[in-house]
PDB file of C-alpha atoms in Angstrom:
ATOM      1  CA  MET A   1      12.376 -16.683  21.285  1.00 47.00           C
ATOM      2  CA  SER A   2      12.206 -19.368  18.374  1.00 48.00           C
ATOM      3  CA  TYR A   3      11.000 -18.310  15.008  1.00 53.00           C
ATOM      4  CA  CYS A   4       9.266 -20.173  12.164  1.00 65.00           C
ATOM      5  CA  GLY A   5       8.793 -19.285   8.496  1.00 66.00           C
ATOM      6  CA  PRO A   6       6.209 -16.773   7.244  1.00 70.00           C
ATOM      7  CA  ASP A   7       2.603 -17.978   7.403  1.00 74.00           C
ATOM      8  CA  PRO A   8       1.517 -19.133   3.967  1.00 73.00           C
ATOM      9  CA  ASN A   9      -1.692 -17.109   4.123  1.00 74.00           C
ATOM     10  CA  ALA A  10       0.202 -13.826   5.053  1.00 79.00           C
ATOM     11  CA  LEU A  11       0.461 -11.433   1.935  1.00 79.00           C
ATOM     12  CA  PHE A  12       3.745  -9.747   3.241  1.00 85.00           C
ATOM     13  CA  PRO A  13       5.543  -9.252   6.644  1.00 90.00           C
ATOM     14  CA  LEU A  14       6.721  -6.193   8.213  1.00 95.00           C
ATOM     15  CA  VAL A  15      10.511  -6.642   8.790  1.00 95.00           C
ATOM     16  CA  TRP A  16      12.101  -4.397  11.293  1.00 96.00           C
ATOM     17  CA  LYS A  17      14.508  -1.701   9.937  1.00 95.00           C
ATOM     18  CA  ASN A  18      15.633   0.090  13.085  1.00 96.00           C
ATOM     19  CA  ASP A  19      16.033  -0.748  16.813  1.00 96.00           C
ATOM     20  CA  ARG A  20      12.489   0.776  17.599  1.00 96.00           C
ATOM     21  CA  ALA A  21      10.805  -1.525  15.077  1.00 97.00           C
ATOM     22  CA  LYS A  22      12.754  -4.520  16.432  1.00 96.00           C
ATOM     23  CA  GLU A  23      11.282  -3.667  19.940  1.00 96.00           C
ATOM     24  CA  VAL A  24       7.761  -3.865  18.375  1.00 97.00           C
ATOM     25  CA  VAL A  25       8.525  -7.311  16.731  1.00 96.00           C
ATOM     26  CA  ASP A  26       9.907  -8.520  20.064  1.00 95.00           C
ATOM     27  CA  HIS A  27       7.058  -7.263  22.231  1.00 95.00           C
ATOM     28  CA  GLU A  28       4.981 -10.121  23.781  1.00 94.00           C
ATOM     29  CA  SER A  29       1.650  -8.658  22.519  1.00 94.00           C
ATOM     30  CA  ASN A  30       2.916  -9.321  18.933  1.00 94.00           C
ATOM     31  CA  SER A  31       4.565 -12.761  19.330  1.00 92.00           C
ATOM     32  CA  HIS A  32       1.867 -14.755  17.604  1.00 90.00           C
ATOM     33  CA  LEU A  33       2.743 -12.758  14.349  1.00 92.00           C
ATOM     34  CA  VAL A  34       6.431 -13.215  14.459  1.00 92.00           C
ATOM     35  CA  SER A  35       8.169 -15.159  11.614  1.00 89.00           C
ATOM     36  CA  LEU A  36      11.767 -15.249  10.211  1.00 87.00           C
ATOM     37  CA  ILE A  37      12.463 -13.855   6.840  1.00 80.00           C
ATOM     38  CA  ASP A  38      15.879 -14.060   5.470  1.00 77.00           C
ATOM     39  CA  ASP A  39      17.629 -14.427   8.924  1.00 80.00           C
ATOM     40  CA  LYS A  40      15.407 -11.264  10.182  1.00 87.00           C
ATOM     41  CA  SER A  41      12.476 -11.341  12.251  1.00 90.00           C
ATOM     42  CA  GLY A  42       9.153  -9.704  11.119  1.00 93.00           C
ATOM     43  CA  LEU A  43       5.407  -9.702  11.674  1.00 94.00           C
ATOM     44  CA  ASP A  44       3.053 -11.523   9.524  1.00 91.00           C
ATOM     45  CA  PHE A  45      -0.515 -10.355   9.084  1.00 85.00           C
ATOM     46  CA  GLY A  46      -3.712 -11.000   6.914  1.00 80.00           C
ATOM     47  CA  HIS A  47      -4.266 -14.486   8.412  1.00 79.00           C
ATOM     48  CA  PHE A  48      -5.863 -13.183  11.632  1.00 82.00           C
ATOM     49  CA  GLN A  49      -9.167 -11.441  12.149  1.00 84.00           C
ATOM     50  CA  SER A  50      -8.441  -7.783  12.510  1.00 89.00           C
ATOM     51  CA  ARG A  51      -9.558  -6.288  15.954  1.00 89.00           C
ATOM     52  CA  SER A  52     -11.080  -3.528  14.032  1.00 88.00           C
ATOM     53  CA  GLY A  53     -13.997  -5.767  13.111  1.00 85.00           C
ATOM     54  CA  CYS A  54     -13.767  -4.876   9.435  1.00 88.00           C
ATOM     55  CA  SER A  55     -13.287  -7.811   6.949  1.00 83.00           C
ATOM     56  CA  SER A  56     -11.106  -5.627   4.674  1.00 88.00           C
ATOM     57  CA  THR A  57      -8.609  -4.672   7.159  1.00 92.00           C
ATOM     58  CA  LEU A  58      -5.358  -6.575   7.022  1.00 91.00           C
ATOM     59  CA  ALA A  59      -3.879  -4.901  10.057  1.00 94.00           C
ATOM     60  CA  THR A  60      -3.742  -1.814  12.287  1.00 96.00           C
ATOM     61  CA  LEU A  61      -0.766  -0.576  14.159  1.00 97.00           C
ATOM     62  CA  GLY A  62      -0.781   1.611  17.021  1.00 96.00           C
ATOM     63  CA  GLY A  63      -0.495   2.147  20.773  1.00 94.00           C
ATOM     64  CA  GLY A  64      -3.921   1.239  21.788  1.00 91.00           C
ATOM     65  CA  GLY A  65      -5.416  -2.116  22.781  1.00 87.00           C
ATOM     66  CA  ASP A  66      -7.595  -2.312  19.701  1.00 90.00           C
ATOM     67  CA  ALA A  67      -4.585  -2.279  17.435  1.00 95.00           C
ATOM     68  CA  ASP A  68      -3.614  -5.418  15.779  1.00 95.00           C
ATOM     69  CA  ILE A  69       0.210  -4.757  16.034  1.00 96.00           C
ATOM     70  CA  PHE A  70       1.054  -2.995  19.265  1.00 96.00           C
ATOM     71  CA  VAL A  71       3.544  -0.193  19.212  1.00 96.00           C
ATOM     72  CA  SER A  72       4.559   1.271  22.561  1.00 93.00           C
ATOM     73  CA  GLY A  73       5.336   4.954  22.761  1.00 91.00           C
ATOM     74  CA  ALA A  74       3.688   8.320  23.872  1.00 87.00           C
ATOM     75  CA  ALA A  75       4.014   9.644  20.371  1.00 88.00           C
ATOM     76  CA  ILE A  76       2.254   6.776  18.741  1.00 93.00           C
ATOM     77  CA  SER A  77      -1.562   7.165  18.288  1.00 93.00           C
ATOM     78  CA  LYS A  78      -3.852   4.493  19.502  1.00 94.00           C
ATOM     79  CA  ILE A  79      -4.294   3.578  15.783  1.00 95.00           C
ATOM     80  CA  GLN A  80      -1.387   4.964  14.019  1.00 96.00           C
ATOM     81  CA  CYS A  81      -1.773   3.420  10.456  1.00 97.00           C
ATOM     82  CA  SER A  82      -3.490   0.475   8.837  1.00 96.00           C
ATOM     83  CA  PHE A  83      -3.415  -1.815   5.750  1.00 96.00           C
ATOM     84  CA  GLU A  84      -6.671  -2.318   3.929  1.00 94.00           C
ATOM     85  CA  LEU A  85      -7.340  -4.849   1.233  1.00 90.00           C
ATOM     86  CA  LEU A  86      -9.681  -3.378  -1.594  1.00 90.00           C
ATOM     87  CA  GLU A  87     -12.223  -5.528  -3.453  1.00 86.00           C
ATOM     88  CA  ASN A  88     -10.042  -5.560  -6.379  1.00 87.00           C
ATOM     89  CA  GLY A  89      -7.191  -7.014  -4.316  1.00 84.00           C
ATOM     90  CA  ILE A  90      -4.915  -3.885  -4.126  1.00 90.00           C
ATOM     91  CA  VAL A  91      -3.506  -3.144  -0.662  1.00 92.00           C
ATOM     92  CA  LEU A  92      -3.649   0.487   0.519  1.00 96.00           C
ATOM     93  CA  PHE A  93      -1.652   1.922   3.324  1.00 97.00           C
ATOM     94  CA  TYR A  94      -3.507   4.559   5.566  1.00 97.00           C
ATOM     95  CA  ASP A  95      -2.023   7.193   7.790  1.00 96.00           C
ATOM     96  CA  GLU A  96      -4.531   7.451  10.712  1.00 95.00           C
ATOM     97  CA  SER A  97      -2.264   9.407  13.143  1.00 93.00           C
ATOM     98  CA  LYS A  98      -3.455  12.698  14.724  1.00 85.00           C
ATOM     99  CA  SER A  99      -0.177  14.348  13.848  1.00 88.00           C
ATOM    100  CA  TRP A 100       0.275  13.032  10.259  1.00 92.00           C
ATOM    101  CA  SER A 101       3.195  11.220  11.407  1.00 94.00           C
ATOM    102  CA  SER A 102       3.363   8.259   8.971  1.00 96.00           C
ATOM    103  CA  GLN A 103       4.882   7.818   5.714  1.00 95.00           C
ATOM    104  CA  VAL A 104       6.228   5.632   3.019  1.00 96.00           C
ATOM    105  CA  SER A 105       9.574   5.566   1.428  1.00 95.00           C
ATOM    106  CA  GLY A 106      11.866   2.843  -0.248  1.00 95.00           C
ATOM    107  CA  GLU A 107      11.712   1.941  -3.936  1.00 92.00           C
ATOM    108  CA  ASN A 108       9.519   3.925  -6.319  1.00 94.00           C
ATOM    109  CA  ALA A 109       8.057   5.850  -3.243  1.00 96.00           C
ATOM    110  CA  THR A 110       5.134   8.037  -3.688  1.00 95.00           C
ATOM    111  CA  PRO A 111       4.761   9.764  -0.356  1.00 94.00           C
ATOM    112  CA  PHE A 112       1.766  11.528   0.940  1.00 94.00           C
ATOM    113  CA  GLU A 113       1.268  14.889  -0.492  1.00 91.00           C
ATOM    114  CA  TYR A 114      -0.679  18.176   0.425  1.00 87.00           C
ATOM    115  CA  GLY A 115      -4.295  18.026  -0.999  1.00 89.00           C
ATOM    116  CA  ARG A 116      -4.448  14.219  -1.358  1.00 93.00           C
ATOM    117  CA  PRO A 117      -6.144  11.593   0.980  1.00 94.00           C
ATOM    118  CA  ARG A 118      -3.613  10.183   3.410  1.00 96.00           C
ATOM    119  CA  ARG A 119      -3.600   6.686   1.781  1.00 96.00           C
ATOM    120  CA  VAL A 120      -1.385   5.137  -1.076  1.00 97.00           C
ATOM    121  CA  VAL A 121      -1.029   1.774  -2.531  1.00 96.00           C
ATOM    122  CA  VAL A 122       1.817  -0.578  -1.576  1.00 95.00           C
ATOM    123  CA  LEU A 123       3.049  -3.108  -4.099  1.00 92.00           C
ATOM    124  CA  PRO A 124       6.364  -5.230  -4.652  1.00 90.00           C
ATOM    125  CA  LYS A 125       9.008  -2.586  -5.535  1.00 90.00           C
ATOM    126  CA  VAL A 126       6.486   0.325  -4.790  1.00 94.00           C
ATOM    127  CA  ASN A 127       6.452   2.063  -1.446  1.00 96.00           C
ATOM    128  CA  THR A 128       8.529  -0.778   0.273  1.00 96.00           C
ATOM    129  CA  THR A 129       9.166   0.919   3.670  1.00 97.00           C
ATOM    130  CA  ILE A 130       6.695   2.509   6.090  1.00 97.00           C
ATOM    131  CA  GLY A 131       7.811   4.595   8.985  1.00 97.00           C
ATOM    132  CA  PHE A 132       5.885   6.566  11.729  1.00 95.00           C
ATOM    133  CA  GLY A 133       6.487   8.684  14.698  1.00 89.00           C
ATOM    134  CA  GLY A 134       8.719  11.707  15.500  1.00 78.00           C
ATOM    135  CA  VAL A 135       9.661  14.887  13.008  1.00 77.00           C
ATOM    136  CA  GLY A 136      10.995  12.678  10.293  1.00 80.00           C
ATOM    137  CA  ARG A 137       8.341  10.151  10.462  1.00 87.00           C
ATOM    138  CA  ASN A 138      10.866   7.381  11.021  1.00 88.00           C
ATOM    139  CA  LEU A 139      10.916   6.784  14.630  1.00 93.00           C
ATOM    140  CA  VAL A 140       9.652   3.157  13.791  1.00 96.00           C
ATOM    141  CA  GLU A 141      10.531   1.777  10.380  1.00 97.00           C
ATOM    142  CA  PHE A 142       9.573  -1.462   8.592  1.00 97.00           C
ATOM    143  CA  ASP A 143      10.398  -3.068   5.267  1.00 96.00           C
ATOM    144  CA  LEU A 144       7.525  -4.717   3.327  1.00 94.00           C
ATOM    145  CA  VAL A 145       8.967  -7.917   2.155  1.00 90.00           C
ATOM    146  CA  TRP A 146       6.272  -9.517  -0.273  1.00 86.00           C
ATOM    147  CA  HIS A 147       6.029 -13.155  -0.764  1.00 73.00           C
ATOM    148  CA  CYS A 148       5.789 -12.496  -4.466  1.00 62.00           C
ATOM    149  CA  ASP A 149       7.588 -10.324  -7.196  1.00 57.00           C
ATOM    150  CA  ARG A 150       6.223  -7.607  -9.406  1.00 49.00           C
ATOM    151  CA  ASP A 151       5.502 -10.048 -12.262  1.00 53.00           C
ATOM    152  CA  THR A 152       3.320 -12.452 -10.114  1.00 53.00           C
ATOM    153  CA  VAL A 153       1.590  -9.871  -7.695  1.00 55.00           C
ATOM    154  CA  ASP A 154      -1.554  -9.791  -9.772  1.00 57.00           C
ATOM    155  CA  ALA A 155      -2.099 -13.703  -9.512  1.00 56.00           C
ATOM    156  CA  THR A 156      -0.980 -13.560  -5.813  1.00 53.00           C
ATOM    157  CA  LEU A 157      -3.606 -10.729  -4.962  1.00 55.00           C
ATOM    158  CA  GLU A 158      -6.291 -12.816  -6.856  1.00 58.00           C
ATOM    159  CA  THR A 159      -5.540 -15.672  -4.435  1.00 55.00           C
ATOM    160  CA  ARG A 160      -5.700 -13.443  -1.392  1.00 53.00           C
ATOM    161  CA  ARG A 161      -9.213 -12.298  -2.613  1.00 53.00           C
ATOM    162  CA  ASN A 162     -10.439 -15.865  -2.605  1.00 55.00           C
ATOM    163  CA  ILE A 163      -9.165 -16.695   0.940  1.00 51.00           C
ATOM    164  CA  PRO A 164     -12.261 -17.348   2.955  1.00 48.00           C
ATOM    165  CA  PRO A 165     -13.102 -14.609   5.522  1.00 45.00           C
ATOM    166  CA  SER A 166     -13.028 -16.985   8.445  1.00 44.00           C
ATOM    167  CA  ARG A 167      -9.522 -16.079   9.619  1.00 50.00           C
ATOM    168  CA  ARG A 168      -8.280 -17.222  12.924  1.00 53.00           C
ATOM    169  CA  ARG A 169      -8.983 -15.272  15.982  1.00 54.00           C
ATOM    170  CA  THR A 170      -6.029 -13.361  17.130  1.00 53.00           C
ATOM    171  CA  PRO A 171      -4.819 -14.363  20.583  1.00 51.00           C
ATOM    172  CA  ARG A 172      -4.795 -10.688  21.480  1.00 46.00           C
ATOM    173  CA  PHE A 173      -8.520 -10.765  21.612  1.00 43.00           C
ATOM    174  CA  LEU A 174      -8.273 -12.678  24.820  1.00 41.00           C
ATOM    175  CA  ARG A 175      -5.594 -10.473  26.475  1.00 42.00           C
ATOM    176  CA  THR A 176      -5.890  -7.255  28.424  1.00 41.00           C
ATOM    177  CA  VAL A 177      -3.479  -4.625  26.892  1.00 42.00           C
ATOM    178  CA  GLU A 178      -2.890  -1.262  28.743  1.00 46.00           C
ATOM    179  CA  ASP A 179      -4.391   1.386  26.708  1.00 46.00           C
ATOM    180  CA  VAL A 180      -2.511   4.689  27.338  1.00 48.00           C
ATOM    181  CA  ASP A 181      -3.506   7.924  25.927  1.00 50.00           C
ATOM    182  CA  THR A 182      -1.300   9.524  23.430  1.00 46.00           C
ATOM    183  CA  MET A 183       0.411  12.494  24.650  1.00 43.00           C
ATOM    184  CA  ALA A 184       0.064  15.857  23.000  1.00 42.00           C
ATOM    185  CA  PRO A 185       3.015  16.817  20.935  1.00 40.00           C
ATOM    186  CA  THR A 186       5.072  19.543  22.443  1.00 37.00           C
ATOM    187  CA  GLY A 187       4.836  21.739  19.180  1.00 39.00           C
ATOM    188  CA  ARG A 188       4.481  20.803  15.662  1.00 39.00           C
ATOM    189  CA  CYS A 189       6.040  17.326  15.404  1.00 42.00           C
ATOM    190  CA  THR A 190       5.530  16.938  11.680  1.00 43.00           C
ATOM    191  CA  ARG A 191       4.899  19.085   8.549  1.00 45.00           C
ATOM    192  CA  VAL A 192       2.765  18.962   5.425  1.00 42.00           C
ATOM    193  CA  HIS A 193       4.833  17.232   2.829  1.00 49.00           C
ATOM    194  CA  THR A 194       4.537  19.712  -0.008  1.00 50.00           C
ATOM    195  CA  SER A 195       4.705  23.391  -0.001  1.00 50.00           C
ATOM    196  CA  GLY A 196       0.997  24.144  -0.313  1.00 52.00           C
ATOM    197  CA  PRO A 197      -1.903  23.850  -2.909  1.00 53.00           C
ATOM    198  CA  ARG A 198      -0.904  23.090  -6.549  1.00 61.00           C
ATOM    199  CA  SER A 199      -2.146  21.099  -9.471  1.00 73.00           C
ATOM    200  CA  LEU A 200      -2.055  17.423  -8.566  1.00 82.00           C
ATOM    201  CA  THR A 201      -1.149  14.838 -11.353  1.00 90.00           C
ATOM    202  CA  MET A 202      -2.312  11.262 -11.394  1.00 92.00           C
ATOM    203  CA  ARG A 203       0.137   8.862  -9.852  1.00 95.00           C
ATOM    204  CA  TRP A 204       0.076   5.336 -11.312  1.00 95.00           C
ATOM    205  CA  LYS A 205       2.148   2.125 -12.000  1.00 94.00           C
ATOM    206  CA  GLU A 206       1.682  -0.500 -14.642  1.00 92.00           C
ATOM    207  CA  LEU A 207       0.917  -3.951 -13.478  1.00 91.00           C
ATOM    208  CA  ILE A 208       0.852  -6.142 -16.555  1.00 91.00           C
ATOM    209  CA  LYS A 209       0.695  -5.552 -20.238  1.00 92.00           C
ATOM    210  CA  ILE A 210      -2.712  -6.404 -21.799  1.00 92.00           C
ATOM    211  CA  GLY A 211      -2.323  -5.360 -25.398  1.00 91.00           C
ATOM    212  CA  SER A 212      -0.613  -3.142 -28.004  1.00 85.00           C
ATOM    213  CA  GLY A 213      -1.477  -1.267 -31.199  1.00 74.00           C
ATOM    214  CA  GLU A 214      -0.259   0.967 -33.918  1.00 70.00           C
ATOM    215  CA  PHE A 215       0.253   3.999 -31.651  1.00 72.00           C
ATOM    216  CA  GLY A 216       1.247   2.276 -28.270  1.00 81.00           C
ATOM    217  CA  VAL A 217       1.001  -0.246 -25.504  1.00 90.00           C
ATOM    218  CA  VAL A 218      -2.090  -0.854 -23.116  1.00 91.00           C
ATOM    219  CA  TRP A 219      -1.304  -1.680 -19.537  1.00 93.00           C
ATOM    220  CA  LYS A 220      -3.294  -2.809 -16.736  1.00 93.00           C
ATOM    221  CA  GLY A 221      -2.551  -0.161 -13.991  1.00 94.00           C
ATOM    222  CA  VAL A 222      -3.251   1.072 -10.784  1.00 95.00           C
ATOM    223  CA  ASP A 223      -4.002   4.430  -9.365  1.00 96.00           C
ATOM    224  CA  LEU A 224      -1.422   4.788  -6.495  1.00 97.00           C
ATOM    225  CA  ASP A 225      -3.719   7.247  -4.606  1.00 96.00           C
ATOM    226  CA  SER A 226      -6.966   5.290  -4.754  1.00 95.00           C
ATOM    227  CA  GLY A 227      -6.172   1.844  -5.558  1.00 95.00           C
ATOM    228  CA  ARG A 228      -8.454   1.990  -8.573  1.00 95.00           C
ATOM    229  CA  LEU A 229      -7.497  -0.416 -11.499  1.00 93.00           C
ATOM    230  CA  MET A 230      -7.433   1.015 -14.800  1.00 92.00           C
ATOM    231  CA  ALA A 231      -6.350   0.609 -18.350  1.00 89.00           C
ATOM    232  CA  VAL A 232      -3.647   2.942 -19.587  1.00 90.00           C
ATOM    233  CA  LYS A 233      -2.480   3.344 -23.098  1.00 85.00           C
ATOM    234  CA  LYS A 234       1.260   4.667 -23.360  1.00 85.00           C
ATOM    235  CA  LEU A 235       1.646   6.261 -26.640  1.00 79.00           C
ATOM    236  CA  SER A 236       4.737   5.923 -28.658  1.00 76.00           C
ATOM    237  CA  ASN A 237       6.174   7.213 -31.855  1.00 73.00           C
ATOM    238  CA  PRO A 238       5.803   4.525 -34.589  1.00 71.00           C
ATOM    239  CA  PRO A 239       9.309   3.565 -35.768  1.00 71.00           C
ATOM    240  CA  GLU A 240       8.409   4.048 -39.490  1.00 72.00           C
ATOM    241  CA  THR A 241       7.027   7.735 -38.773  1.00 72.00           C
ATOM    242  CA  SER A 242       9.190  10.914 -38.324  1.00 75.00           C
ATOM    243  CA  HIS A 243       8.914  12.956 -35.130  1.00 72.00           C
ATOM    244  CA  GLU A 244       7.290  15.611 -37.212  1.00 76.00           C
ATOM    245  CA  GLN A 245       4.647  13.393 -38.866  1.00 75.00           C
ATOM    246  CA  TRP A 246       3.818  12.065 -35.428  1.00 72.00           C
ATOM    247  CA  LYS A 247       3.283  15.390 -33.988  1.00 73.00           C
ATOM    248  CA  ALA A 248       1.058  16.373 -36.748  1.00 73.00           C
ATOM    249  CA  THR A 249      -1.094  13.270 -36.617  1.00 73.00           C
ATOM    250  CA  LEU A 250      -1.134  12.826 -32.873  1.00 73.00           C
ATOM    251  CA  ASN A 251      -3.883  15.336 -32.061  1.00 73.00           C
ATOM    252  CA  CYS A 252      -6.337  14.089 -34.528  1.00 76.00           C
ATOM    253  CA  GLU A 253      -5.608  10.293 -33.340  1.00 73.00           C
ATOM    254  CA  VAL A 254      -5.998  10.977 -29.635  1.00 74.00           C
ATOM    255  CA  LYS A 255      -9.243  13.052 -30.121  1.00 77.00           C
ATOM    256  CA  ARG A 256     -10.567  10.179 -32.177  1.00 79.00           C
ATOM    257  CA  GLU A 257      -9.756   7.562 -29.399  1.00 75.00           C
ATOM    258  CA  VAL A 258     -10.932   9.647 -26.470  1.00 77.00           C
ATOM    259  CA  SER A 259     -14.245  10.129 -28.342  1.00 81.00           C
ATOM    260  CA  PHE A 260     -14.585   6.242 -28.934  1.00 79.00           C
ATOM    261  CA  LEU A 261     -13.640   5.533 -25.368  1.00 74.00           C
ATOM    262  CA  SER A 262     -16.065   7.951 -23.772  1.00 78.00           C
ATOM    263  CA  GLY A 263     -19.027   5.960 -25.332  1.00 80.00           C
ATOM    264  CA  LEU A 264     -17.975   2.668 -23.721  1.00 77.00           C
ATOM    265  CA  SER A 265     -19.775   1.455 -20.465  1.00 74.00           C
ATOM    266  CA  HIS A 266     -18.619  -1.566 -18.367  1.00 66.00           C
ATOM    267  CA  VAL A 267     -21.388  -4.055 -17.743  1.00 63.00           C
ATOM    268  CA  SER A 268     -20.568  -4.409 -14.089  1.00 54.00           C
ATOM    269  CA  GLN A 269     -18.975  -1.962 -11.771  1.00 48.00           C
ATOM    270  CA  LYS A 270     -17.581  -4.953  -9.631  1.00 47.00           C
ATOM    271  CA  SER A 271     -15.863  -6.503 -12.612  1.00 44.00           C
ATOM    272  CA  HIS A 272     -12.022  -6.313 -12.525  1.00 44.00           C
ATOM    273  CA  ILE A 273      -9.886  -5.266 -15.570  1.00 44.00           C
TER     274      ILE A 273
END
């Protein structure tokens, strides 16, 4: 098979990480997505219409004929997982399997947790590997190789938001794919990823610095579990103030700022920070 470079309209390809993932890349049903990234083959997506019929879906992976990327195997759900592009340009990875057998790992991983929806944001250098199937959820593993770095991801996502929805129709629309039912697992094939109910803290990552003040720096950030954009102020001890003085004034300053911010109302819910 001859490979070409990545499609310019693809946000990031899935590059095979283990032998089972390479089988997925080499499967004839996925041949129209294959490209070469750093001497390793991968699957581009985002430039074809998803078979799901949803304009926000970048790609679905699974063993069913309706999946954009076909993955063979009795332990793979018909729709195992998917990538969704939110209106704000953030990409969410969803575990849609029957047995909770998808997971993220790699750099700055924020794995699925008990009590949270089974979705998580993927970014350059954040959740850089996906895996699914089997007890360890690593039967098939791919690396996400972004075509941009962390510093330019915001501009890149803005560009992707402006791509017309008239993507090319995938050749798999014209094919007949054998749709085999997923076999029931013999016993529990996966486990909840935390010990049980507990107090959940917000998981977020900064994107770009948008301002600074006397008591800290303001970042444009993203909630890694919902994809919601937000402004986050990270407080810091002013260099000319002792730690004791800082602690004495912190409570008052924080209350004053929270009171001020609570009175603000954005003019449009669809506007982006």
